[in-house]
Amino acid sequence: MKSSPVLFDLSSIGSPIELLGMNREELELFFVQLGEKPFRAHQVLKWVHKHGVMEFAAMTDLSKALRARLADLCTLRVPQAVRGQTSRDGTCKWLLKLPDGNCIETVFIPEERRGTVCVSSQVGCALRCAFCATARQGFSRNLTAAEIVGQLWYACRQLGENQITNVVLMGMGEPLLNFDAVVSACAIMMDDLAYGLAKRRVTISTAGLVPAIDRLSEASSASLAVSLHATTDELRNDLVPLNRKYPLASLLAACRRFALAPKQRGRKITFEYVMLAGVNDSQADARRLVKLLSTIPSKINLIPFNPFPGIPFQRSTPEAIERFWEILTKAGFLVTVRRPRGEDIAAACGQLVGEVKNPPKGQAQMALGAA
Ligand code: SAH
């Protein structure tokens, strides 16, 4: 084993070490530092994520002494639900309270043959996309890996593990602005000792943070979704202001590189396209989209816009969506139209707002600056 930096301050009485967000590698290192065998990590991963056990005392295949030591040094804090709502269509939305009092939203979308948990990655969001409700509340902070995977932990306990087949990081926030925590949480989601989700079934969605897309192709085997929403820089600058920093040509070049990465072999990138009436839903837009994506292994997900109070956009008509769909399909793309789900409980895409406490001023800029 290569010599590793001291990661955990084992002497830090009073600030317990959070184990919930540690992936296999980190946990193994932690146990080695405790003077234990690395496979203790495997036992703890199973207890926590497979069986939902949060009491060290109940982890009966660890020695009593080790259990006592863990209880002394460590903590396993899961989010607390302050509200749970179920839509007429079966979609569930939970408002989860974090230890610092901030709240985030997590959604479960049941479908005939799959069940998807939509997970948040930040409290609020810094990106200010023109059509998104989360943007309105500003940015407060990144979630920790524990808080990200904690949402899946919570959903599993509520629903049972076999209800959940997919995870999408499409809740509040921009996942790639919280890179390390997101990658680590996704590793736990895909670990057979924890949730065991296939890499095709864990999807990270980004508004297009080019350098982070390149890093992601090395760091994770999770799937990628890109929120495109426009086919010209002029329009995309308005809808997704991040485009001013990373315009379409550079974003699509990064997507091309991503699709070629060894960890991604044979997989397609999902391009999300929100359908806004009279804004980006013309036949000319559809034809431009065909051209832009012609050299990238892609599938396209059309998202009928979900309105919320005070927003100047409207959802495209079913006819406009169908016409758009037809042009893309005839060009050979796999195109799905996302059925709006959970609208009656404001759980649909772009409607998640959580509750943000005192967004610190200037942090949004900082978060972007570091991108
Ligand atoms: N920041 C990430 C993930 C969050 S949003 C990203 O941009 O990809 C998940 C998807 O919902 C994105 O494609 C986003 O653009 C879309 N979305 C946001 N607001 C929406 C709304 N009001 N109606 C429909 N889709 C919306």
XYZ file of C-alpha atoms and ligand atoms in Angstrom:
397
model
C 0.000 0.000 0.000
C 1.373 3.418 -0.891
C 2.194 5.677 2.021
C -0.853 7.767 2.604
C -1.352 11.113 4.268
C -2.961 11.121 7.689
C -6.560 11.641 6.718
C -8.342 11.342 10.004
C -7.474 13.032 13.226
C -8.187 10.168 15.560
C -7.399 12.225 18.605
C -10.049 14.815 17.890
C -12.403 14.130 20.784
C -15.450 16.327 20.439
C -15.538 16.379 16.643
C -16.703 12.942 15.644
C -15.704 11.497 12.288
C -18.642 11.134 9.900
C -18.655 7.655 8.348
C -21.839 7.885 6.256
C -20.163 9.626 3.299
C -16.951 7.596 3.253
C -16.481 5.405 0.215
C -14.801 2.005 0.345
C -11.302 3.364 -0.182
C -11.637 6.017 2.489
C -13.152 3.613 4.991
C -10.406 1.059 4.400
C -7.814 3.733 5.054
C -9.659 4.766 8.169
C -9.670 1.246 9.597
C -6.017 0.746 8.766
C -5.290 3.900 10.700
C -7.210 2.473 13.608
C -4.904 -0.555 13.461
C -7.690 -2.751 12.063
C -7.890 -4.873 8.933
C -9.187 -3.029 5.831
C -12.075 -5.494 5.436
C -13.745 -3.941 8.477
C -14.684 -1.250 5.980
C -16.680 -3.781 4.013
C -18.616 -4.866 7.062
C -19.456 -1.302 8.017
C -20.488 -0.371 4.452
C -22.922 -3.284 4.435
C -24.361 -2.478 7.844
C -24.917 1.161 7.058
C -26.011 1.176 3.435
C -27.439 -2.295 2.829
C -29.096 -2.869 6.170
C -29.656 0.729 7.241
C -28.125 0.117 10.672
C -26.882 3.324 12.285
C -26.019 2.035 15.756
C -22.456 0.802 16.061
C -23.550 -1.437 18.945
C -25.762 -3.408 16.552
C -22.911 -4.248 14.126
C -22.514 -7.694 15.575
C -19.722 -9.011 13.367
C -17.351 -6.388 14.796
C -15.706 -7.054 18.150
C -17.300 -5.375 21.141
C -14.148 -3.360 21.653
C -14.181 -2.052 18.082
C -17.869 -1.182 18.300
C -17.185 0.818 21.447
C -14.262 2.551 19.789
C -16.327 3.487 16.757
C -19.118 4.803 18.950
C -16.525 6.903 20.691
C -14.816 8.335 17.624
C -17.399 8.339 14.882
C -20.882 9.350 13.961
C -23.477 8.351 11.369
C -25.842 11.229 10.881
C -28.683 10.781 8.415
C -30.985 13.552 7.230
C -34.238 14.076 9.123
C -37.450 14.475 7.144
C -39.475 17.530 8.043
C -42.095 16.922 5.400
C -43.063 14.135 3.042
C -45.572 14.530 0.220
C -46.946 12.033 -2.277
C -48.292 13.132 -5.629
C -51.419 11.752 -7.293
C -49.053 10.009 -9.734
C -47.092 8.290 -6.934
C -44.094 10.648 -6.990
C -42.773 11.307 -3.471
C -40.974 14.418 -2.346
C -39.201 14.785 0.973
C -37.964 17.947 2.564
C -34.874 16.830 4.455
C -33.302 18.826 7.231
C -29.525 18.928 7.481
C -27.585 19.240 10.725
C -27.035 22.989 10.146
C -30.754 23.661 9.696
C -30.704 24.001 5.901
C -33.268 21.918 4.058
C -32.999 20.151 0.720
C -35.471 18.311 -1.438
C -35.232 14.732 -2.623
C -37.720 13.164 -5.026
C -38.663 9.567 -5.847
C -40.270 8.900 -9.222
C -41.854 5.454 -9.607
C -42.380 4.179 -13.142
C -43.539 0.870 -14.488
C -40.174 -0.784 -14.694
C -37.951 1.486 -12.674
C -37.827 3.771 -9.679
C -35.618 6.842 -9.754
C -34.354 8.866 -6.822
C -33.541 12.460 -7.748
C -30.835 13.709 -5.409
C -29.678 17.253 -4.587
C -25.985 18.165 -4.580
C -26.022 21.700 -3.154
C -28.197 23.869 -0.929
C -29.543 26.234 -3.581
C -27.657 26.843 -6.797
C -25.255 29.457 -8.134
C -25.926 29.073 -11.831
C -29.019 31.232 -12.335
C -30.529 29.358 -15.257
C -33.393 31.548 -16.409
C -36.121 28.905 -16.192
C -35.223 27.129 -12.921
C -36.857 27.697 -9.532
C -33.782 26.609 -7.580
C -31.829 29.482 -9.166
C -34.171 31.972 -7.538
C -33.087 31.175 -4.016
C -29.372 31.665 -4.570
C -26.562 29.460 -3.368
C -25.821 28.581 0.223
C -23.311 25.742 0.324
C -22.159 22.437 -1.043
C -23.553 19.256 0.448
C -21.098 16.815 1.985
C -20.767 13.315 0.527
C -22.656 12.102 3.611
C -25.515 14.490 2.900
C -25.677 13.395 -0.747
C -25.627 9.656 -0.118
C -27.806 10.263 2.958
C -30.672 11.150 0.612
C -30.468 7.717 -1.011
C -30.095 6.095 2.404
C -33.278 7.844 3.491
C -35.220 6.908 0.341
C -34.181 3.248 0.736
C -35.418 3.178 4.305
C -38.744 4.690 3.271
C -39.348 2.621 0.167
C -37.287 -0.548 0.463
C -34.124 -1.093 -1.526
C -35.673 -2.942 -4.448
C -37.956 -0.059 -5.360
C -34.939 1.994 -6.333
C -33.239 1.187 -9.622
C -31.769 4.550 -10.667
C -30.284 7.667 -9.143
C -30.050 11.005 -10.952
C -28.182 14.003 -9.587
C -30.810 16.333 -10.948
C -32.158 17.855 -7.756
C -31.053 21.173 -6.347
C -27.620 22.416 -7.326
C -24.894 21.913 -9.920
C -23.208 18.569 -9.115
C -19.937 19.386 -10.870
C -19.462 22.491 -8.709
C -19.338 20.052 -5.793
C -17.046 17.636 -7.561
C -15.291 15.617 -4.854
C -18.327 15.029 -2.684
C -20.452 14.052 -5.685
C -17.858 11.632 -7.068
C -17.388 10.047 -3.652
C -21.137 9.711 -3.041
C -21.612 8.167 -6.494
C -18.868 5.630 -5.733
C -20.873 4.503 -2.688
C -24.047 4.308 -4.774
C -22.296 2.035 -7.303
C -20.461 -0.103 -4.712
C -21.772 -3.676 -4.473
C -21.269 -3.592 -0.717
C -23.558 -0.552 -0.465
C -26.296 0.169 -3.030
C -24.788 -1.758 -5.949
C -26.320 0.405 -8.669
C -24.954 -0.176 -12.180
C -22.944 2.694 -13.636
C -25.601 3.237 -16.296
C -28.088 3.819 -13.516
C -26.278 6.626 -11.727
C -26.419 9.839 -13.732
C -24.727 13.131 -13.010
C -26.399 16.095 -14.707
C -24.479 19.274 -15.474
C -25.246 22.655 -16.978
C -21.907 22.344 -18.784
C -18.863 22.886 -16.613
C -16.239 22.005 -19.196
C -13.093 21.405 -17.075
C -15.080 19.328 -14.596
C -16.504 17.163 -17.397
C -12.931 16.269 -18.335
C -12.033 15.492 -14.732
C -15.165 13.420 -14.302
C -14.269 11.076 -17.144
C -11.199 10.010 -15.120
C -12.701 10.122 -11.657
C -15.989 8.286 -12.030
C -17.774 5.764 -14.191
C -21.185 7.306 -13.549
C -23.190 8.378 -16.599
C -23.386 11.949 -17.805
C -26.348 14.142 -18.683
C -25.834 17.618 -20.102
C -28.464 20.346 -19.875
C -28.231 21.818 -23.359
C -31.542 23.673 -23.813
C -30.433 25.810 -26.765
C -28.693 25.429 -30.106
C -27.107 28.877 -30.459
C -24.731 30.643 -28.086
C -26.923 33.721 -28.248
C -29.932 31.954 -26.750
C -27.932 29.677 -24.452
C -26.146 32.687 -22.958
C -29.557 33.875 -21.793
C -31.019 30.563 -20.670
C -27.901 29.044 -19.082
C -25.557 31.935 -18.199
C -22.702 29.458 -17.626
C -22.573 29.333 -21.435
C -20.812 32.698 -21.461
C -17.870 31.003 -19.801
C -18.086 27.701 -21.677
C -19.823 28.240 -25.025
C -21.436 25.489 -27.075
C -18.384 24.583 -29.153
C -16.213 24.010 -26.077
C -19.005 22.150 -24.257
C -19.662 19.800 -27.154
C -15.942 19.190 -27.622
C -15.764 18.182 -23.937
C -18.737 15.858 -24.465
C -16.982 14.241 -27.396
C -13.879 13.659 -25.242
C -16.025 12.311 -22.413
C -17.763 9.781 -24.643
C -14.364 8.430 -25.710
C -13.080 7.952 -22.159
C -12.283 4.319 -21.269
C -14.679 4.338 -18.301
C -17.530 5.361 -20.626
C -17.007 2.858 -23.422
C -20.158 2.223 -25.432
C -22.333 4.600 -23.450
C -24.281 7.586 -24.681
C -24.459 11.025 -23.154
C -27.979 12.216 -22.381
C -28.738 15.715 -23.601
C -31.546 17.405 -21.712
C -33.555 19.998 -23.569
C -36.273 21.938 -21.771
C -39.129 22.798 -24.136
C -39.996 26.496 -23.869
C -42.843 27.745 -26.056
C -41.669 30.088 -28.795
C -38.152 30.242 -27.328
C -36.252 27.093 -28.335
C -38.882 24.766 -29.795
C -38.954 25.594 -33.525
C -38.217 23.144 -36.324
C -35.073 25.147 -37.102
C -33.945 24.555 -33.481
C -34.537 20.823 -33.907
C -32.503 20.763 -37.116
C -29.660 22.685 -35.498
C -29.721 20.226 -32.599
C -29.386 17.310 -35.022
C -26.308 18.956 -36.502
C -24.709 19.815 -33.158
C -25.047 16.289 -31.801
C -24.301 14.417 -35.005
C -20.781 13.404 -33.924
C -21.519 12.593 -30.274
C -23.002 9.283 -29.057
C -26.127 10.807 -27.610
C -29.683 10.340 -26.555
C -31.988 13.273 -26.123
C -34.401 13.905 -23.315
C -37.026 16.557 -24.053
C -38.349 18.101 -20.832
C -41.657 19.946 -21.088
C -41.059 23.126 -19.088
C -42.492 23.057 -15.568
C -43.825 26.490 -14.705
C -43.720 28.164 -11.305
C -45.025 31.531 -10.083
C -43.477 34.654 -11.574
C -41.637 32.947 -14.432
C -42.039 34.442 -17.944
C -41.800 31.136 -19.864
C -44.481 28.733 -20.997
C -44.426 25.052 -21.799
C -44.283 24.160 -25.497
C -47.515 22.787 -26.915
C -47.796 19.016 -27.335
C -47.803 19.606 -31.109
C -44.532 21.564 -30.980
C -42.947 18.869 -28.820
C -44.134 16.162 -31.188
C -42.779 17.993 -34.250
C -39.440 18.488 -32.498
C -39.363 14.843 -31.446
C -40.103 13.706 -34.980
C -37.242 15.661 -36.551
C -34.757 14.262 -34.027
C -36.102 10.722 -34.288
C -36.038 10.759 -38.082
C -32.397 11.834 -37.869
C -31.728 8.614 -35.949
C -31.569 9.840 -32.331
C -33.101 8.008 -29.412
C -35.460 10.653 -28.009
C -37.575 10.465 -24.893
C -40.073 13.038 -23.725
C -39.977 13.350 -19.967
C -43.458 13.007 -18.580
C -43.981 15.768 -16.033
C -44.232 14.047 -12.660
C -45.272 15.246 -9.249
C -46.475 18.615 -10.503
C -49.197 18.854 -7.864
C -46.542 18.782 -5.126
C -43.983 20.941 -7.009
C -41.632 17.980 -7.312
C -41.045 18.265 -11.054
C -37.731 19.289 -12.667
C -36.759 22.813 -11.807
C -39.383 23.179 -9.096
C -37.231 22.140 -6.145
C -36.467 24.889 -3.714
C -35.801 23.398 -0.270
C -35.213 26.037 2.338
C -32.011 27.998 2.287
C -30.735 29.663 5.399
C -28.862 32.938 4.970
C -27.103 32.365 1.682
C -23.691 33.903 2.365
C -23.082 36.846 0.055
C -20.522 36.450 -2.694
C -20.360 32.662 -2.452
C -22.142 32.161 -5.741
C -19.414 34.062 -7.535
C -16.733 32.191 -5.645
C -18.265 28.871 -6.563
C -18.273 29.821 -10.216
C -14.826 31.345 -10.119
C -13.393 28.057 -8.906
C -15.020 26.133 -11.734
N -27.545 21.763 -12.425
C -27.756 20.514 -13.085
C -28.795 19.614 -12.443
C -30.078 20.241 -11.946
S -31.531 20.393 -12.825
C -28.077 20.745 -14.531
O -28.236 21.888 -14.934
O -28.121 19.785 -15.281
C -32.015 18.990 -13.662
C -32.677 19.329 -15.025
O -33.932 20.030 -14.882
C -31.791 20.243 -15.850
O -31.751 19.804 -17.174
C -32.517 21.556 -15.729
O -32.160 22.426 -16.749
C -33.956 21.118 -15.774
N -34.883 22.156 -15.321
C -34.629 23.189 -14.496
N -35.731 23.945 -14.330
C -36.706 23.365 -15.074
C -38.092 23.674 -15.274
N -38.673 24.701 -14.686
N -38.787 22.858 -16.092
C -38.210 21.766 -16.663
N -36.923 21.427 -16.484
C -36.179 22.219 -15.704
